Amino acid sequence: MKADTIFQRAEDLRERSYYKKAIELYKRALKEYSEEKDKKGIALTLLSIGDTLRMLGEFNRAIKYYKEGYNLSRQLNDLTSMADSLTGLGLSLRALGNWKEGIKYFKKARTIYRKIKDQEGIAFTLWAEGVALRIKGDLRKAIKRLETAMKRFKDKEALAYCMNSLGGVSRVKGLNEKSLSYYTKANRIFKKSGDRFGIAYSHCGIGNALRMKGQYKEAISHFKRALKLYKTIGDRVSSAYTLWSLGMVYLVSRKPDKAEDNFKRAMSYFHSTKDRRGVVYGLLGLSQIDFMKGKISPGINKLKKALQICRALKIRLEEGYIFSILKKFLTEKSYTPLEIP
């Protein structure tokens, strides 16, 4: 079978979120392209492997492939692949909590996309930068970048992913109805296109918007739908945040044992994907369970550890949540959990 045929089959699988099967075919294609001495084919396959590993939460492995793809694309003077590789590098670094370095790569990629007049590429880097700015805690700039990206995107699925991101920022800002609207619109688009990852992502978003509105039963239903899809996809990253969200529902519903189970499951994924920001969220949840159970010292220690990570990553919102939890603990006779968006 020709390398191009194998590569296209892998692309089709990746588009339908069958990431593990896609990886197997990409590696076969890479071997065939190497035997054919097709450097362009090798570069494209390296990039696609990076993209697929990133979706599986294998960020450090993805970075390796993106760097190899970038170096080869540079030799070939393939500007599109160079920009795509830089964007992938930025996304992987952002996922590891290094939002600052990620933004640098997005800006470098955007310079190339502008040079070749790739409007979708420009829009994609604006979206990626918007999400990185949200992680930084600069919500105003995050919304500005995401809204600018939305105006540039022509592809409906790309628009839906932008809606998901705007739904997340809106929730953090306390705009729960707006958040729910963004996620619901995105969910409709993904269901029409059959994008399993997008469907799961929007279900998790809808669940979080409903959680913040106090509609816990409905929220749990959406979280479970998301988890079912993520399991079939093999996505540990998104599963971790969904489990954490489910844990928050149980925490504020004063079901600490169920909450703890979900937080610990989320933490195992956060550790396995080396998601330090995710670990902070896990610690925020688990510390509150300690306070509810009267375990003062363990709770304080968890918050201290979370604070160290926040300051290393320079993430503002999560640091603010730490002090809000401490304030509640110090001022309340019987600790009431803090609802974290």
CSV table of C-alpha atoms in Angstrom, one decimal:
chain,number,residue,atom,x,y,z
A,1,MET,CA,0.0,0.0,0.0
A,2,LYS,CA,1.3,3.4,-0.9
A,3,ALA,CA,2.3,5.9,1.8
A,4,ASP,CA,-0.2,8.5,0.6
A,5,THR,CA,-3.0,6.0,1.0
A,6,ILE,CA,-2.0,5.0,4.5
A,7,PHE,CA,-1.5,8.6,5.5
A,8,GLN,CA,-5.0,9.5,4.3
A,9,ARG,CA,-6.6,6.6,6.1
A,10,ALA,CA,-4.8,7.8,9.3
A,11,GLU,CA,-6.1,11.4,8.7
A,12,ASP,CA,-9.7,10.1,8.3
A,13,LEU,CA,-9.4,8.2,11.6
A,14,ARG,CA,-8.0,11.3,13.4
A,15,GLU,CA,-10.8,13.5,12.1
A,16,ARG,CA,-13.3,11.0,13.7
A,17,SER,CA,-11.3,11.0,17.0
A,18,TYR,CA,-9.9,7.5,16.6
A,19,TYR,CA,-6.5,8.7,17.8
A,20,LYS,CA,-4.8,5.4,18.8
A,21,LYS,CA,-5.7,3.7,15.6
A,22,ALA,CA,-4.6,6.8,13.7
A,23,ILE,CA,-1.2,6.8,15.4
A,24,GLU,CA,-0.6,3.2,14.2
A,25,LEU,CA,-1.3,4.1,10.6
A,26,TYR,CA,0.8,7.3,10.7
A,27,LYS,CA,3.8,5.3,11.9
A,28,ARG,CA,3.3,2.9,8.9
A,29,ALA,CA,3.0,5.9,6.6
A,30,LEU,CA,6.2,7.4,8.1
A,31,LYS,CA,8.1,4.1,7.4
A,32,GLU,CA,6.8,4.1,3.8
A,33,TYR,CA,7.6,7.7,3.2
A,34,SER,CA,11.1,7.1,4.6
A,35,GLU,CA,11.6,4.2,2.2
A,36,GLU,CA,10.3,6.4,-0.7
A,37,LYS,CA,12.6,9.2,0.5
A,38,ASP,CA,9.6,11.6,0.4
A,39,LYS,CA,10.7,14.3,2.7
A,40,LYS,CA,7.5,16.3,2.4
A,41,GLY,CA,5.5,13.3,3.2
A,42,ILE,CA,7.7,12.6,6.3
A,43,ALA,CA,7.3,16.2,7.5
A,44,LEU,CA,3.5,16.1,7.2
A,45,THR,CA,3.3,12.8,9.0
A,46,LEU,CA,5.6,14.0,11.8
A,47,LEU,CA,3.2,17.0,12.2
A,48,SER,CA,0.1,14.7,12.2
A,49,ILE,CA,1.6,12.4,14.8
A,50,GLY,CA,2.4,15.4,17.0
A,51,ASP,CA,-1.2,16.6,16.7
A,52,THR,CA,-2.6,13.1,17.5
A,53,LEU,CA,-0.3,12.6,20.5
A,54,ARG,CA,-1.3,16.0,21.8
A,55,MET,CA,-5.0,15.0,21.7
A,56,LEU,CA,-4.1,11.9,23.7
A,57,GLY,CA,-2.3,14.0,26.4
A,58,GLU,CA,1.2,12.8,25.4
A,59,PHE,CA,2.5,16.4,25.3
A,60,ASN,CA,6.2,15.8,25.7
A,61,ARG,CA,6.2,13.1,23.0
A,62,ALA,CA,4.1,15.5,20.8
A,63,ILE,CA,6.8,18.2,21.2
A,64,LYS,CA,9.5,15.8,20.0
A,65,TYR,CA,7.5,15.2,16.8
A,66,TYR,CA,6.7,18.8,16.2
A,67,LYS,CA,10.3,19.8,16.5
A,68,GLU,CA,11.4,17.1,14.1
A,69,GLY,CA,8.6,18.2,11.7
A,70,TYR,CA,9.6,21.9,12.0
A,71,ASN,CA,13.3,21.2,11.3
A,72,LEU,CA,12.5,19.1,8.2
A,73,SER,CA,9.9,21.7,7.0
A,74,ARG,CA,12.5,24.4,7.4
A,75,GLN,CA,14.9,22.4,5.2
A,76,LEU,CA,12.2,22.1,2.6
A,77,ASN,CA,11.2,25.8,3.0
A,78,ASP,CA,7.6,24.6,3.5
A,79,LEU,CA,6.2,27.7,5.3
A,80,THR,CA,2.8,26.2,6.0
A,81,SER,CA,4.2,23.1,7.7
A,82,MET,CA,6.7,25.3,9.6
A,83,ALA,CA,3.8,27.5,11.0
A,84,ASP,CA,1.7,24.4,11.8
A,85,SER,CA,4.6,22.8,13.7
A,86,LEU,CA,5.2,26.0,15.7
A,87,THR,CA,1.5,26.2,16.5
A,88,GLY,CA,1.5,22.6,17.7
A,89,LEU,CA,4.5,23.2,19.9
A,90,GLY,CA,2.8,26.2,21.4
A,91,LEU,CA,-0.4,24.2,22.1
A,92,SER,CA,1.6,21.4,23.8
A,93,LEU,CA,3.6,23.8,26.0
A,94,ARG,CA,0.3,25.6,26.9
A,95,ALA,CA,-1.2,22.3,27.9
A,96,LEU,CA,1.8,21.7,30.2
A,97,GLY,CA,1.1,25.0,31.9
A,98,ASN,CA,3.8,27.0,30.0
A,99,TRP,CA,1.3,29.5,28.6
A,100,LYS,CA,4.0,32.2,28.2
A,101,GLU,CA,6.3,30.1,26.0
A,102,GLY,CA,3.2,28.9,24.1
A,103,ILE,CA,2.2,32.5,23.2
A,104,LYS,CA,5.7,33.1,21.8
A,105,TYR,CA,5.2,30.1,19.4
A,106,PHE,CA,1.7,31.3,18.4
A,107,LYS,CA,3.1,34.7,17.5
A,108,LYS,CA,5.9,33.2,15.5
A,109,ALA,CA,3.5,31.0,13.6
A,110,ARG,CA,1.1,33.9,13.0
A,111,THR,CA,4.0,35.9,11.4
A,112,ILE,CA,4.4,33.1,8.9
A,113,TYR,CA,0.7,32.6,8.3
A,114,ARG,CA,0.4,36.4,7.5
A,115,LYS,CA,3.3,36.1,5.1
A,116,ILE,CA,1.5,33.3,3.1
A,117,LYS,CA,-1.9,34.9,3.6
A,118,ASP,CA,-3.4,31.9,5.4
A,119,GLN,CA,-6.5,33.4,7.1
A,120,GLU,CA,-7.5,30.2,8.8
A,121,GLY,CA,-4.0,29.8,10.2
A,122,ILE,CA,-4.0,33.3,11.6
A,123,ALA,CA,-7.4,32.7,13.2
A,124,PHE,CA,-6.2,29.5,14.7
A,125,THR,CA,-3.3,31.1,16.4
A,126,LEU,CA,-5.6,33.9,17.7
A,127,TRP,CA,-7.8,31.2,19.2
A,128,ALA,CA,-4.8,29.4,20.7
A,129,GLU,CA,-3.5,32.6,22.2
A,130,GLY,CA,-6.9,33.4,23.7
A,131,VAL,CA,-6.9,30.1,25.5
A,132,ALA,CA,-3.4,30.7,26.7
A,133,LEU,CA,-4.4,34.1,28.1
A,134,ARG,CA,-7.3,32.5,29.9
A,135,ILE,CA,-4.8,30.2,31.6
A,136,LYS,CA,-2.6,33.2,32.5
A,137,GLY,CA,-5.7,34.8,34.0
A,138,ASP,CA,-6.0,37.7,31.6
A,139,LEU,CA,-9.7,37.2,30.8
A,140,ARG,CA,-10.2,40.6,29.1
A,141,LYS,CA,-7.5,39.9,26.5
A,142,ALA,CA,-8.5,36.3,26.2
A,143,ILE,CA,-12.0,37.3,25.2
A,144,LYS,CA,-10.7,39.9,22.7
A,145,ARG,CA,-8.4,37.3,21.0
A,146,LEU,CA,-11.2,34.7,20.9
A,147,GLU,CA,-13.7,37.1,19.4
A,148,THR,CA,-11.2,38.3,16.8
A,149,ALA,CA,-10.6,34.6,15.9
A,150,MET,CA,-14.3,34.0,15.5
A,151,LYS,CA,-14.6,36.8,13.0
A,152,ARG,CA,-11.8,35.3,10.9
A,153,PHE,CA,-12.9,31.6,11.0
A,154,LYS,CA,-15.0,30.4,8.1
A,155,ASP,CA,-15.1,26.7,9.0
A,156,LYS,CA,-18.1,25.9,11.2
A,157,GLU,CA,-16.2,23.4,13.4
A,158,ALA,CA,-13.5,26.0,14.1
A,159,LEU,CA,-16.2,28.4,15.1
A,160,ALA,CA,-17.6,25.8,17.4
A,161,TYR,CA,-14.3,25.3,19.1
A,162,CYS,CA,-14.1,29.1,19.6
A,163,MET,CA,-17.5,29.0,21.1
A,164,ASN,CA,-16.4,26.4,23.5
A,165,SER,CA,-13.4,28.5,24.6
A,166,LEU,CA,-15.6,31.6,25.0
A,167,GLY,CA,-18.0,29.5,27.0
A,168,GLY,CA,-15.2,28.7,29.4
A,169,VAL,CA,-14.0,32.3,29.8
A,170,SER,CA,-17.6,33.4,30.2
A,171,ARG,CA,-18.1,30.9,33.0
A,172,VAL,CA,-15.0,32.1,34.9
A,173,LYS,CA,-16.3,35.6,34.6
A,174,GLY,CA,-19.6,34.5,36.2
A,175,LEU,CA,-21.6,34.9,32.9
A,176,ASN,CA,-23.2,31.5,33.3
A,177,GLU,CA,-26.1,32.0,30.9
A,178,LYS,CA,-23.8,33.3,28.2
A,179,SER,CA,-21.5,30.3,28.9
A,180,LEU,CA,-24.4,27.9,28.5
A,181,SER,CA,-25.4,29.5,25.2
A,182,TYR,CA,-22.0,29.2,23.7
A,183,TYR,CA,-21.6,25.6,24.7
A,184,THR,CA,-25.1,24.6,23.5
A,185,LYS,CA,-24.6,26.2,20.1
A,186,ALA,CA,-21.2,24.5,19.7
A,187,ASN,CA,-22.8,21.2,20.7
A,188,ARG,CA,-25.3,21.4,17.9
A,189,ILE,CA,-22.6,22.1,15.3
A,190,PHE,CA,-20.5,19.2,16.5
A,191,LYS,CA,-23.4,16.8,16.5
A,192,LYS,CA,-24.1,17.7,12.9
A,193,SER,CA,-20.5,17.2,11.9
A,194,GLY,CA,-20.0,14.1,14.0
A,195,ASP,CA,-16.9,15.4,15.8
A,196,ARG,CA,-16.8,13.1,18.8
A,197,PHE,CA,-14.2,15.1,20.6
A,198,GLY,CA,-16.1,18.4,20.0
A,199,ILE,CA,-19.4,16.7,21.2
A,200,ALA,CA,-17.7,15.5,24.4
A,201,TYR,CA,-16.0,18.9,25.0
A,202,SER,CA,-19.2,20.8,24.6
A,203,HIS,CA,-21.1,18.4,26.9
A,204,CYS,CA,-18.5,19.0,29.6
A,205,GLY,CA,-18.9,22.7,29.1
A,206,ILE,CA,-22.7,22.5,29.3
A,207,GLY,CA,-22.3,20.5,32.5
A,208,ASN,CA,-20.0,23.1,34.0
A,209,ALA,CA,-22.4,26.0,33.1
A,210,LEU,CA,-25.3,24.1,34.6
A,211,ARG,CA,-23.1,23.3,37.7
A,212,MET,CA,-22.5,27.0,38.2
A,213,LYS,CA,-26.3,27.6,37.9
A,214,GLY,CA,-26.9,25.0,40.7
A,215,GLN,CA,-28.5,22.5,38.3
A,216,TYR,CA,-26.5,19.6,39.6
A,217,LYS,CA,-28.6,16.6,38.3
A,218,GLU,CA,-28.5,18.0,34.8
A,219,ALA,CA,-24.8,18.8,35.1
A,220,ILE,CA,-24.0,15.2,36.1
A,221,SER,CA,-25.8,13.9,33.1
A,222,HIS,CA,-23.7,16.0,30.7
A,223,PHE,CA,-20.5,15.1,32.5
A,224,LYS,CA,-21.2,11.4,32.2
A,225,ARG,CA,-21.9,11.7,28.5
A,226,ALA,CA,-18.6,13.5,28.1
A,227,LEU,CA,-16.7,10.9,30.1
A,228,LYS,CA,-18.2,8.1,28.0
A,229,LEU,CA,-17.0,9.7,24.8
A,230,TYR,CA,-13.6,10.6,26.1
A,231,LYS,CA,-13.1,7.0,27.2
A,232,THR,CA,-13.7,5.7,23.6
A,233,ILE,CA,-11.4,8.4,22.3
A,234,GLY,CA,-8.7,7.6,24.9
A,235,ASP,CA,-8.4,11.3,26.0
A,236,ARG,CA,-7.0,11.4,29.5
A,237,VAL,CA,-6.6,15.2,29.6
A,238,SER,CA,-10.2,16.1,29.0
A,239,SER,CA,-11.4,13.1,31.2
A,240,ALA,CA,-9.4,14.5,34.1
A,241,TYR,CA,-11.1,17.9,34.0
A,242,THR,CA,-14.5,16.3,33.6
A,243,LEU,CA,-13.9,14.1,36.6
A,244,TRP,CA,-12.8,17.1,38.5
A,245,SER,CA,-16.0,18.9,37.5
A,246,LEU,CA,-18.0,15.9,38.7
A,247,GLY,CA,-16.1,16.0,41.9
A,248,MET,CA,-17.0,19.7,42.4
A,249,VAL,CA,-20.7,18.8,42.0
A,250,TYR,CA,-20.5,16.3,44.8
A,251,LEU,CA,-18.3,18.6,46.9
A,252,VAL,CA,-20.9,21.5,46.9
A,253,SER,CA,-23.7,18.9,47.4
A,254,ARG,CA,-21.8,17.8,50.6
A,255,LYS,CA,-21.0,14.3,49.4
A,256,PRO,CA,-17.3,14.4,50.3
A,257,ASP,CA,-16.6,10.7,49.7
A,258,LYS,CA,-17.9,10.8,46.1
A,259,ALA,CA,-16.1,14.1,45.6
A,260,GLU,CA,-12.9,12.7,46.8
A,261,ASP,CA,-13.1,9.6,44.6
A,262,ASN,CA,-13.5,11.8,41.5
A,263,PHE,CA,-10.8,14.2,42.5
A,264,LYS,CA,-8.3,11.4,43.1
A,265,ARG,CA,-9.2,9.8,39.7
A,266,ALA,CA,-8.7,13.2,38.1
A,267,MET,CA,-5.4,13.7,39.9
A,268,SER,CA,-4.0,10.4,38.6
A,269,TYR,CA,-4.6,11.7,35.0
A,270,PHE,CA,-3.2,15.1,35.8
A,271,HIS,CA,0.0,13.5,37.1
A,272,SER,CA,0.2,11.1,34.1
A,273,THR,CA,-0.1,13.9,31.6
A,274,LYS,CA,2.2,16.2,33.7
A,275,ASP,CA,-0.5,18.8,33.8
A,276,ARG,CA,0.6,21.0,36.7
A,277,ARG,CA,-2.3,23.4,36.4
A,278,GLY,CA,-4.6,20.4,36.6
A,279,VAL,CA,-2.8,19.2,39.8
A,280,VAL,CA,-3.6,22.7,41.3
A,281,TYR,CA,-7.3,22.1,40.6
A,282,GLY,CA,-7.2,18.7,42.2
A,283,LEU,CA,-5.5,20.1,45.3
A,284,LEU,CA,-8.1,22.9,45.5
A,285,GLY,CA,-10.8,20.2,45.6
A,286,LEU,CA,-9.1,17.8,48.0
A,287,SER,CA,-8.1,20.6,50.4
A,288,GLN,CA,-11.7,21.5,50.8
A,289,ILE,CA,-12.7,18.0,51.6
A,290,ASP,CA,-10.0,18.0,54.3
A,291,PHE,CA,-11.5,21.2,55.8
A,292,MET,CA,-15.0,19.7,55.7
A,293,LYS,CA,-13.7,16.7,57.6
A,294,GLY,CA,-11.7,18.8,60.1
A,295,LYS,CA,-8.4,17.7,58.8
A,296,ILE,CA,-6.8,21.1,59.1
A,297,SER,CA,-3.0,20.3,58.6
A,298,PRO,CA,-3.5,18.2,55.5
A,299,GLY,CA,-5.8,20.8,53.9
A,300,ILE,CA,-3.3,23.6,54.6
A,301,ASN,CA,-0.4,21.6,53.2
A,302,LYS,CA,-2.3,20.9,50.0
A,303,LEU,CA,-3.0,24.6,49.5
A,304,LYS,CA,0.7,25.4,50.1
A,305,LYS,CA,1.6,22.9,47.4
A,306,ALA,CA,-1.0,24.4,45.1
A,307,LEU,CA,0.4,27.9,45.8
A,308,GLN,CA,3.9,26.9,44.9
A,309,ILE,CA,2.7,25.5,41.5
A,310,CYS,CA,0.7,28.6,40.8
A,311,ARG,CA,3.6,30.9,41.4
A,312,ALA,CA,5.9,28.7,39.3
A,313,LEU,CA,3.4,28.8,36.4
A,314,LYS,CA,2.4,32.4,37.0
A,315,ILE,CA,-1.4,31.7,36.9
A,316,ARG,CA,-3.5,34.3,38.6
A,317,LEU,CA,-7.0,32.9,38.9
A,318,GLU,CA,-6.0,29.7,40.6
A,319,GLU,CA,-3.9,31.6,43.1
A,320,GLY,CA,-6.9,33.7,43.9
A,321,TYR,CA,-9.0,30.6,44.5
A,322,ILE,CA,-6.4,29.4,47.1
A,323,PHE,CA,-6.8,32.6,49.1
A,324,SER,CA,-10.6,32.5,48.8
A,325,ILE,CA,-10.6,29.0,50.2
A,326,LEU,CA,-8.3,30.1,53.1
A,327,LYS,CA,-10.5,33.1,53.9
A,328,LYS,CA,-13.6,31.0,54.0
A,329,PHE,CA,-11.9,28.4,56.3
A,330,LEU,CA,-10.6,31.2,58.7
A,331,THR,CA,-13.9,33.0,58.9
A,332,GLU,CA,-16.5,30.2,59.0
A,333,LYS,CA,-17.2,28.0,62.0
A,334,SER,CA,-18.4,25.1,59.8
A,335,TYR,CA,-16.6,25.1,56.4
A,336,THR,CA,-18.8,25.6,53.3
A,337,PRO,CA,-17.1,24.5,50.1
A,338,LEU,CA,-16.2,27.2,47.5
A,339,GLU,CA,-17.7,26.7,44.1
A,340,ILE,CA,-14.8,27.0,41.7
A,341,PRO,CA,-15.9,27.8,38.1
